[in-house]
Short mmCIF file of C-alpha atoms in Angstrom, two decimals:
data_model
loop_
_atom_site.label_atom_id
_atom_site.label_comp_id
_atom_site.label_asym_id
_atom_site.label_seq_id
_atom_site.Cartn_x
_atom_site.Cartn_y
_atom_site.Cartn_z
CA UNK Y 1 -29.31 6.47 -22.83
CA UNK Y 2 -28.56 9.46 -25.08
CA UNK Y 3 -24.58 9.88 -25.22
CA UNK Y 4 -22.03 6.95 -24.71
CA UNK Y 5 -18.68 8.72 -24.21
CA UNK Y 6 -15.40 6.54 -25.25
CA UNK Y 7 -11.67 7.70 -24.42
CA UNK Y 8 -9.36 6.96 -26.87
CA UNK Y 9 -5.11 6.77 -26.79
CA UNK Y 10 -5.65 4.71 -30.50
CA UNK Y 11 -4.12 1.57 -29.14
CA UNK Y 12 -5.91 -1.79 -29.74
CA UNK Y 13 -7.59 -2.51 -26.45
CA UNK Y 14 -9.47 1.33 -27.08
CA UNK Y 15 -10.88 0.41 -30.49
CA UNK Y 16 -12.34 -3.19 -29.07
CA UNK Y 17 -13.78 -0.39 -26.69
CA UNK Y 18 -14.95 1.36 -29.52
CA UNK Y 19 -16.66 -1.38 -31.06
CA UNK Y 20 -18.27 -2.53 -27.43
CA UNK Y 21 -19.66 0.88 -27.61
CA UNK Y 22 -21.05 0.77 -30.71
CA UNK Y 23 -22.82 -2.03 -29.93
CA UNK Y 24 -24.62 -0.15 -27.37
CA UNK Y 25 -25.08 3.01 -29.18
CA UNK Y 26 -26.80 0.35 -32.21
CA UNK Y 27 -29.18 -0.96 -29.21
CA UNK Y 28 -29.90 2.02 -27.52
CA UNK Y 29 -30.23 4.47 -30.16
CA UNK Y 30 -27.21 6.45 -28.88
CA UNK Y 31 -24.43 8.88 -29.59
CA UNK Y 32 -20.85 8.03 -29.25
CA UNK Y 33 -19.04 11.08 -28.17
CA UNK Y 34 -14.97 9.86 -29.37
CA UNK Y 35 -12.50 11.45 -27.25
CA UNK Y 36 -8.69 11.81 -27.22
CA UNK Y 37 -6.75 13.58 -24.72
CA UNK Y 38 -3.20 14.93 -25.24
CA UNK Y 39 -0.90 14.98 -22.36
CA UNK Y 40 1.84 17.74 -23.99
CA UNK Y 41 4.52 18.70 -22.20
CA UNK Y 42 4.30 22.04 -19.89
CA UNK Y 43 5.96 24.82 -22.28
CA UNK Y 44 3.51 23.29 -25.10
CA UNK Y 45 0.47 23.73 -22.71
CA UNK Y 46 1.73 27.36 -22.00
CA UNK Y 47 1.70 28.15 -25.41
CA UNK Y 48 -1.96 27.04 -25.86
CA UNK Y 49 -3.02 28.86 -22.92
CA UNK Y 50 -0.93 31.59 -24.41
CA UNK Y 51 -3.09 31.39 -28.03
CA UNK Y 52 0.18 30.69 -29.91
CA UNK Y 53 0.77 27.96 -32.51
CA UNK Y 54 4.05 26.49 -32.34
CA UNK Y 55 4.78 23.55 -34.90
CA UNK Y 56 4.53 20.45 -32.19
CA UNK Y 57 1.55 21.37 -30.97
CA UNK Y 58 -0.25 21.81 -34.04
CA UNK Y 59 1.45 18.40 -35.38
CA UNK Y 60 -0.16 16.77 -32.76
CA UNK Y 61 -3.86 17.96 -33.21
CA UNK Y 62 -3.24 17.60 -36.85
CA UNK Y 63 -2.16 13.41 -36.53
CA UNK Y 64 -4.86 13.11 -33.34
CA UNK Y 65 -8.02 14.35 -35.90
CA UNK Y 66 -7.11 12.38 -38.71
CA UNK Y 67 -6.69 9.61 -36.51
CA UNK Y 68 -9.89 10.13 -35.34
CA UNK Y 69 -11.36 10.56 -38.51
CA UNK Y 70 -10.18 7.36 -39.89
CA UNK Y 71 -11.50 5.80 -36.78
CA UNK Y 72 -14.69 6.98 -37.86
CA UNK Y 73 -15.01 5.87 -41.31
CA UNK Y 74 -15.02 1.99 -39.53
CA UNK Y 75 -17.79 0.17 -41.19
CA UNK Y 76 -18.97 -1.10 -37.31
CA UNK Y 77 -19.79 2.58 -36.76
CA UNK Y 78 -21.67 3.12 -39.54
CA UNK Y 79 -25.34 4.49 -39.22
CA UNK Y 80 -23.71 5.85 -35.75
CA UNK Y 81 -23.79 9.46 -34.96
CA UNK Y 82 -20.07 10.03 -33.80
CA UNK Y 83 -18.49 13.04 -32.86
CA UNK Y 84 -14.81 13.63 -32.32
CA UNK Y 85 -13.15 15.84 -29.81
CA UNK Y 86 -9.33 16.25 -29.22
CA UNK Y 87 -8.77 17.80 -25.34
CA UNK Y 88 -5.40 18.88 -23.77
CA UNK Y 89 -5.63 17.99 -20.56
CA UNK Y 90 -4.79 14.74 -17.59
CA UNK Y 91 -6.47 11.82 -18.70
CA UNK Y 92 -8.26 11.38 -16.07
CA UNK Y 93 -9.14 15.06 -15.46
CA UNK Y 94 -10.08 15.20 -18.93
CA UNK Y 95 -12.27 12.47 -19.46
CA UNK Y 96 -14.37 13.16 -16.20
CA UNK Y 97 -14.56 16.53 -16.33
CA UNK Y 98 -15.64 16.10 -20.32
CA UNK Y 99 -18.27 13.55 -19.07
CA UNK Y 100 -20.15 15.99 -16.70
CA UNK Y 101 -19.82 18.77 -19.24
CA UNK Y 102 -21.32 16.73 -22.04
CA UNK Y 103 -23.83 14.78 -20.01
CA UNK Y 104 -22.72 11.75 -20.84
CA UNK Y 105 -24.69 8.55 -19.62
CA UNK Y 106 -21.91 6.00 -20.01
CA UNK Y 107 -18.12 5.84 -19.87
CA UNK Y 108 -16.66 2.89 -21.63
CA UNK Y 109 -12.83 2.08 -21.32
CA UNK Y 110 -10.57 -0.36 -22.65
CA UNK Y 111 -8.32 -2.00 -20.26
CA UNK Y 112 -4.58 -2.40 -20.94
CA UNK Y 113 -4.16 -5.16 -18.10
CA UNK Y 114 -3.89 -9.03 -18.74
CA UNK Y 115 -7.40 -9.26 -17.25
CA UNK Y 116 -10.20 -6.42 -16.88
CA UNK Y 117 -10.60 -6.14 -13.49
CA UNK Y 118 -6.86 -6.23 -12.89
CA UNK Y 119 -6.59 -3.05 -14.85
CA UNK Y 120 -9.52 -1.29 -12.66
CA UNK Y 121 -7.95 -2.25 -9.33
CA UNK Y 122 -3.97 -1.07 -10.32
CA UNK Y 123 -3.63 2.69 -9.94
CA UNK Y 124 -4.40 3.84 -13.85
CA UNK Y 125 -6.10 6.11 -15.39
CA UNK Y 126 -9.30 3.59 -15.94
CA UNK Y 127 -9.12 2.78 -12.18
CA UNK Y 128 -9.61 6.61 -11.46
CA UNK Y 129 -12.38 6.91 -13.90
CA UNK Y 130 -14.14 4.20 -12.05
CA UNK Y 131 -12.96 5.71 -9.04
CA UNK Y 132 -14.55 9.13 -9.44
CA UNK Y 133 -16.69 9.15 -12.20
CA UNK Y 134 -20.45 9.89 -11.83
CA UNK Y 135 -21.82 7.83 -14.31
CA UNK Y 136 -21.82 3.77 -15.48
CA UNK Y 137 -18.08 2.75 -16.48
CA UNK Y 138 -17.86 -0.19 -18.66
CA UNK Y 139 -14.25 -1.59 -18.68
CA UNK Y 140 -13.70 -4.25 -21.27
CA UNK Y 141 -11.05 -6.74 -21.52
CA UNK Y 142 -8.68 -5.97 -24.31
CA UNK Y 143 -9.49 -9.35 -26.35
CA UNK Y 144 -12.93 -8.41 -26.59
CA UNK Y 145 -14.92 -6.83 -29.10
CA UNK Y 146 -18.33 -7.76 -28.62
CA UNK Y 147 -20.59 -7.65 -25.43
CA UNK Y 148 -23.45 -10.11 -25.64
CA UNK Y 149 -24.74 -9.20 -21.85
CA UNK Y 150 -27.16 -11.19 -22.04
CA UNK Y 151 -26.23 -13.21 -18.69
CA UNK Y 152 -25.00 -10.14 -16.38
CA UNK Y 153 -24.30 -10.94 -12.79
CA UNK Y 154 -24.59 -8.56 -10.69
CA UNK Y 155 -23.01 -8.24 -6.80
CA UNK Y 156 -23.65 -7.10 -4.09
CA UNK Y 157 -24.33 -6.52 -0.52
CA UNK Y 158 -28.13 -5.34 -1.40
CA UNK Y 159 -28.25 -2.76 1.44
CA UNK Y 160 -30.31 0.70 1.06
CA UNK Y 161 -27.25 2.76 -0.46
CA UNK Y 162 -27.37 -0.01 -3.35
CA UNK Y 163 -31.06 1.09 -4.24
CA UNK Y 164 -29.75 4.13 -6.53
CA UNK Y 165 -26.88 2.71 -8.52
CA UNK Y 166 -28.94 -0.33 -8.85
CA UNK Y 167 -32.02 1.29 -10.82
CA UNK Y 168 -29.39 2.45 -12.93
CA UNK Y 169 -27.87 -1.32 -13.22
CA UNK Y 170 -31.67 -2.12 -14.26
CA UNK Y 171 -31.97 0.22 -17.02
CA UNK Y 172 -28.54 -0.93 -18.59
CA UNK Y 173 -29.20 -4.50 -18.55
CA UNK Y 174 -32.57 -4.04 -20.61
CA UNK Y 175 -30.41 -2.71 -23.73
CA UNK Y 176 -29.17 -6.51 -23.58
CA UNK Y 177 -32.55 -7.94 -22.84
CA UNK Y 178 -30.05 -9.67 -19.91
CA UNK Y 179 -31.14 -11.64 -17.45
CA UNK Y 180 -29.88 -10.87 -13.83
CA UNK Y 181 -28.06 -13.01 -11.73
CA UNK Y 182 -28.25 -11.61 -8.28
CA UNK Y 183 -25.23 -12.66 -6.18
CA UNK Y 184 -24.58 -12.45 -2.16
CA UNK Y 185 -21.25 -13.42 -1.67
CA UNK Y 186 -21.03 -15.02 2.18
CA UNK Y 187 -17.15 -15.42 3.77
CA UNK Y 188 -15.79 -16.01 7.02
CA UNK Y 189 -15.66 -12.11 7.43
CA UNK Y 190 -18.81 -11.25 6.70
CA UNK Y 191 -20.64 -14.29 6.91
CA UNK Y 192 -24.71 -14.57 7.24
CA UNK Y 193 -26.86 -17.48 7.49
CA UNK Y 194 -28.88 -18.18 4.13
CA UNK Y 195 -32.15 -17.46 5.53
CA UNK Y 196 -30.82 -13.74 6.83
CA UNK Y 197 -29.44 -13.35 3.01
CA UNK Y 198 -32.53 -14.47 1.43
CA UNK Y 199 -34.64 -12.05 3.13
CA UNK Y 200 -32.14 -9.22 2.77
CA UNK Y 201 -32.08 -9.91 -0.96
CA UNK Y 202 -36.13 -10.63 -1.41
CA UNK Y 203 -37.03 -7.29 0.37
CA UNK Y 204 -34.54 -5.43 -1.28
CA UNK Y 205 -35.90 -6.59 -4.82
CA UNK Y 206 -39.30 -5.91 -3.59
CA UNK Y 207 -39.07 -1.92 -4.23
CA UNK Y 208 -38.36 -2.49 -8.09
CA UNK Y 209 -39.99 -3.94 -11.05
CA UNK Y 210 -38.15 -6.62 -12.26
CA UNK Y 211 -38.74 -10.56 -13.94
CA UNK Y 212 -35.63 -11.64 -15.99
CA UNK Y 213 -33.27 -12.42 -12.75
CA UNK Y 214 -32.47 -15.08 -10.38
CA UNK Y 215 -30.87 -14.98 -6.84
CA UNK Y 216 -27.79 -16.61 -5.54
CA UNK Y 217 -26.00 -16.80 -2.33
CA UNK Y 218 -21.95 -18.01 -2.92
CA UNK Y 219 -19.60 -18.97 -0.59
CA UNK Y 220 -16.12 -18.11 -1.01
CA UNK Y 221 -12.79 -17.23 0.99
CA UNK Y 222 -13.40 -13.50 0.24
CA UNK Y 223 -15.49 -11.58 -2.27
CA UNK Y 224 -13.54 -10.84 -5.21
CA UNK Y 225 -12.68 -14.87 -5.33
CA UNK Y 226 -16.69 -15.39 -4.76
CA UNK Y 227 -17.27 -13.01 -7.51
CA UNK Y 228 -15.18 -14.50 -9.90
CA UNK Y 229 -16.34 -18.06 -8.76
CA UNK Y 230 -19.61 -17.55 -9.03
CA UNK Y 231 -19.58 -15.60 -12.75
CA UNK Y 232 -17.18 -18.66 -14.05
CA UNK Y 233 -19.73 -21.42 -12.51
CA UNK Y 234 -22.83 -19.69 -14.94
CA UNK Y 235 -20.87 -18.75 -17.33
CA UNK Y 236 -21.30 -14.58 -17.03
CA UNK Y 237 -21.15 -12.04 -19.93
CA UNK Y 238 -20.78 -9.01 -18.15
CA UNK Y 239 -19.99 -8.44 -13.70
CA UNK Y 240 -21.93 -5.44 -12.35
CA UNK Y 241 -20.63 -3.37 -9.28
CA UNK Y 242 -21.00 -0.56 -7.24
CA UNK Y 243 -18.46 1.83 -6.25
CA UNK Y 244 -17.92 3.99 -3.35
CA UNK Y 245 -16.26 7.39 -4.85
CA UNK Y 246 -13.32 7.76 -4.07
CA UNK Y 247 -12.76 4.53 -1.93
CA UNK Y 248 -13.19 3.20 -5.24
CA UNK Y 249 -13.97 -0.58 -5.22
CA UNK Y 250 -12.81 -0.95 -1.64
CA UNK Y 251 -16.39 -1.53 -0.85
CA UNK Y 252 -16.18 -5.01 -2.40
CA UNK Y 253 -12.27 -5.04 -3.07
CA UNK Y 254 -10.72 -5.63 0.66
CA UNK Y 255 -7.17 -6.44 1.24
CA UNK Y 256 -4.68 -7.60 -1.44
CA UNK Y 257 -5.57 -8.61 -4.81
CA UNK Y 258 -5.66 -12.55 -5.06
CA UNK Y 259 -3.78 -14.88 -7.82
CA UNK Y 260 -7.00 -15.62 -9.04
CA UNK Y 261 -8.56 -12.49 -9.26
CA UNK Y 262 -5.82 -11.50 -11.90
CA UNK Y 263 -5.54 -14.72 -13.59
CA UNK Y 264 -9.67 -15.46 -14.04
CA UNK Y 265 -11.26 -12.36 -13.66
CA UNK Y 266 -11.50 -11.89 -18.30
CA UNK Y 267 -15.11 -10.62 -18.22
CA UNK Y 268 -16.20 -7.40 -18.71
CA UNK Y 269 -16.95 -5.01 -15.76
CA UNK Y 270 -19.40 -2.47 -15.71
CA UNK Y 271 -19.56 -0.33 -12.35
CA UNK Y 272 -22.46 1.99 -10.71
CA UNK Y 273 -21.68 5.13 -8.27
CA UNK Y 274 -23.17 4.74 -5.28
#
């Protein structure tokens, strides 16, 4: 991991963000690439486009670099190379199209929700970050501002198209030294006996190189409950996912999104393109 890219509108839930991904960057030896966007109204964007300066617009990228400079001169980024970028564009468009411009090998996002996932699975700008982007997304639930990750469950249905996203998973969980809790979640709807799962799951592990983990089957009315079950019953640091593009987490997400899911799901979520 060379470049860890993290959006910022200044708010509070960004910088505990911010300090996530400094964490990271300390661990993996990393850049943080610190990006705001500015959403300006149309007649200002014409006047960029145009190459004139009229007073708003240069207000604005005056207040957004010295914002970002003070962010900067934090004492949890120091010994961190950080670079600072202001873009005018969407901030979705922006921050994706940034990513694959710059390289970047992780996204992470604060969440502005009452509960992480919540955030990811309303329409926002996070949730179409996760939706589309091409790298790891780490959303983090804005009370926190540390990730220990050092007990990381991961879900999922462990077929072929997993095999990818999941080497990826691998890689990210050795910054944390994690071990990996390997979940099959099992409902009415897609139920399978626990001899079918285990097999699924032990071949599938087969093809990679791996020690620290353990496997689980869970049982629950539908997955995003089982998911959120299962990480409160061991006590998770971080849930891992795969997404689908642009049917975002509808691989795992079905249907509507339960009481529970908004009221228990506090843990940060990291997500893999498939």
């Amino acid at each position: 991991m060379k470049r860890i890219l993290v959006p910022t509108d200044f708010s509070a839930h960004a910088e505990n963000a911010l300090k996530v991904a400094a964490q990271i960057a300390k661990k993996s030896n990393s850049e943080i690439l610190l990006l705001h966007m500015l959403e300006i109204p149309n007649q200002m964007n014409d006047a960029i486009t145009g190459a004139a300066s009229i007073p708003e617009v240069m207000l604005f990228i005056k207040k957004a670099n010295e914002t970002l400079l003070k962010l900067k001169d934090n004492d949890y980024l120091k010994g961190i190379q950080v670079t600072e970028f202001v873009k005018f564009e969407k901030a979705f468009d922006g921050i994706l199209s940034f990513s694959s411009e710059h390289k970047t090998d992780l996204i992470v996002m604060g969440s502005h929700g009452v509960s992480g996932i919540e955030e990811i699975l309303i329409g926002s700008n996070t949730e179409k970050v996760v939706r589309l982007s091409e790298v790891p997304v780490l959303v983090i639930k804005k009370d926190s501002t540390e990730l220990k990750g050092t007990n990381f469950v991961f879900a999922s249905d462990f077929s072929k198209e997993i095999k990818k996203p999941f080497e990826k998973m691998i890689a990210f969980s050795k910054i944390f030294d994690a071990k990996l809790n390997l979940v099959m979640i099992c409902t009415p709807n897609s139920f399978k006996s626990t001899a079918l799962s285990e097999k699924i799951m032990n071949d599938f592990i087969a093809d990679f190189k791996i020690t620290n983990y353990s496997t689980h089957i869970y049982n629950d009315v539908n997955i995003e409950k089982g998911i959120i079950n299962f990480s409160k019953t061991i006590n998770a640091d971080l849930i891992g996912l795969c997404t689908h593009g642009r049917t975002g987490l509808a691989h795992f997400f079905t249907g509507s999104i339960g009481e529970d899911l908004v009221n228990h799901a506090i843990r940060p979520v990291v997500t893999f393109k498939i």
